[in-house]
């Protein structure tokens, strides 16, 4: 009986460590134009310019960085047209906040 309690306590401690580590990782995520461009596989000058503009607006505080980050994470999971998903999704989500892109 005692060994079962120790095992459960050990598993709980491991789960707690993973929970804390995953929270710390997401808190340290930085908004970087190069990372976004690579994740979305941008190719044209217009695509690069849009990403640079959005990152600049997020750094200035005009656009919430969490909005850009979450839209990027969603769009990069798409199999095709990642940049188009990112751009259109971000424009729609920003419009709901009253921000025109």
Short mmCIF file of C-alpha atoms in Angstrom, two decimals:
data_model
loop_
_atom_site.label_atom_id
_atom_site.label_comp_id
_atom_site.label_asym_id
_atom_site.label_seq_id
_atom_site.Cartn_x
_atom_site.Cartn_y
_atom_site.Cartn_z
CA UNK A 1 0.00 0.00 0.00
CA UNK A 2 2.83 2.35 0.86
CA UNK A 3 4.54 1.76 -2.51
CA UNK A 4 1.33 2.68 -4.35
CA UNK A 5 1.16 5.97 -2.48
CA UNK A 6 4.80 6.71 -3.30
CA UNK A 7 4.21 5.95 -6.97
CA UNK A 8 1.17 8.23 -7.10
CA UNK A 9 3.09 11.01 -5.36
CA UNK A 10 5.99 10.57 -7.80
CA UNK A 11 3.68 10.69 -10.83
CA UNK A 12 1.96 13.76 -9.44
CA UNK A 13 5.31 15.50 -8.97
CA UNK A 14 6.32 14.69 -12.55
CA UNK A 15 3.00 16.00 -13.86
CA UNK A 16 3.49 19.21 -11.89
CA UNK A 17 6.97 19.70 -13.33
CA UNK A 18 5.68 19.25 -16.89
CA UNK A 19 2.79 21.63 -16.22
CA UNK A 20 5.10 24.33 -14.91
CA UNK A 21 7.58 23.82 -17.75
CA UNK A 22 4.88 24.10 -20.42
CA UNK A 23 3.60 27.32 -18.88
CA UNK A 24 7.08 28.80 -18.71
CA UNK A 25 7.74 27.90 -22.33
CA UNK A 26 4.64 29.67 -23.60
CA UNK A 27 5.38 32.71 -21.46
CA UNK A 28 8.84 33.08 -23.01
CA UNK A 29 7.65 32.87 -26.61
CA UNK A 30 8.88 35.92 -28.46
CA UNK A 31 7.29 37.54 -31.43
CA UNK A 32 9.93 37.36 -34.15
CA UNK A 33 9.35 38.25 -37.80
CA UNK A 34 11.89 35.69 -39.03
CA UNK A 35 10.19 32.88 -37.10
CA UNK A 36 6.78 33.85 -38.44
CA UNK A 37 8.09 34.07 -42.01
CA UNK A 38 9.72 30.65 -41.74
CA UNK A 39 6.66 29.07 -40.12
CA UNK A 40 4.30 30.45 -42.74
CA UNK A 41 6.74 29.83 -45.60
CA UNK A 42 6.43 33.32 -47.01
CA UNK A 43 7.98 33.87 -50.43
CA UNK A 44 6.95 37.23 -51.87
CA UNK A 45 7.95 40.77 -50.93
CA UNK A 46 4.33 41.56 -50.08
CA UNK A 47 4.10 38.63 -47.66
CA UNK A 48 7.36 39.64 -45.97
CA UNK A 49 6.14 43.22 -45.74
CA UNK A 50 2.84 42.22 -44.13
CA UNK A 51 4.61 40.13 -41.49
CA UNK A 52 7.08 42.95 -40.76
CA UNK A 53 4.22 45.44 -40.46
CA UNK A 54 2.20 43.20 -38.13
CA UNK A 55 5.21 42.49 -35.90
CA UNK A 56 5.97 46.22 -35.79
CA UNK A 57 2.41 47.01 -34.74
CA UNK A 58 2.58 44.34 -32.05
CA UNK A 59 5.87 45.72 -30.72
CA UNK A 60 4.40 49.24 -30.59
CA UNK A 61 1.38 47.99 -28.66
CA UNK A 62 -1.15 48.81 -31.37
CA UNK A 63 -1.88 45.13 -31.99
CA UNK A 64 -1.98 42.66 -29.09
CA UNK A 65 1.05 40.33 -29.37
CA UNK A 66 -1.05 37.40 -28.13
CA UNK A 67 -3.42 37.92 -31.05
CA UNK A 68 -0.56 37.71 -33.55
CA UNK A 69 1.01 34.73 -31.78
CA UNK A 70 -2.20 32.71 -31.54
CA UNK A 71 -3.13 33.44 -35.16
CA UNK A 72 0.35 32.37 -36.23
CA UNK A 73 0.14 29.13 -34.24
CA UNK A 74 -3.24 28.35 -35.82
CA UNK A 75 -2.18 29.18 -39.38
CA UNK A 76 1.08 27.27 -39.34
CA UNK A 77 -0.80 24.01 -38.73
CA UNK A 78 -2.60 24.34 -42.06
CA UNK A 79 -1.23 22.10 -44.83
CA UNK A 80 -1.48 24.71 -47.61
CA UNK A 81 -1.73 28.50 -47.93
CA UNK A 82 -0.47 29.16 -44.42
CA UNK A 83 0.25 32.81 -45.04
CA UNK A 84 -3.22 33.40 -46.48
CA UNK A 85 -4.82 31.84 -43.40
CA UNK A 86 -2.61 34.00 -41.18
CA UNK A 87 -3.33 37.21 -43.05
CA UNK A 88 -7.08 36.78 -43.38
CA UNK A 89 -7.48 35.41 -39.86
CA UNK A 90 -5.48 38.24 -38.35
CA UNK A 91 -7.37 40.90 -40.32
CA UNK A 92 -10.72 39.49 -39.16
CA UNK A 93 -9.65 39.08 -35.54
CA UNK A 94 -8.13 42.56 -35.41
CA UNK A 95 -11.27 44.06 -36.94
CA UNK A 96 -13.31 42.61 -34.07
CA UNK A 97 -11.08 44.63 -31.74
CA UNK A 98 -11.54 47.77 -33.86
CA UNK A 99 -8.03 47.64 -35.37
CA UNK A 100 -7.76 48.11 -39.11
CA UNK A 101 -4.98 46.26 -40.93
#
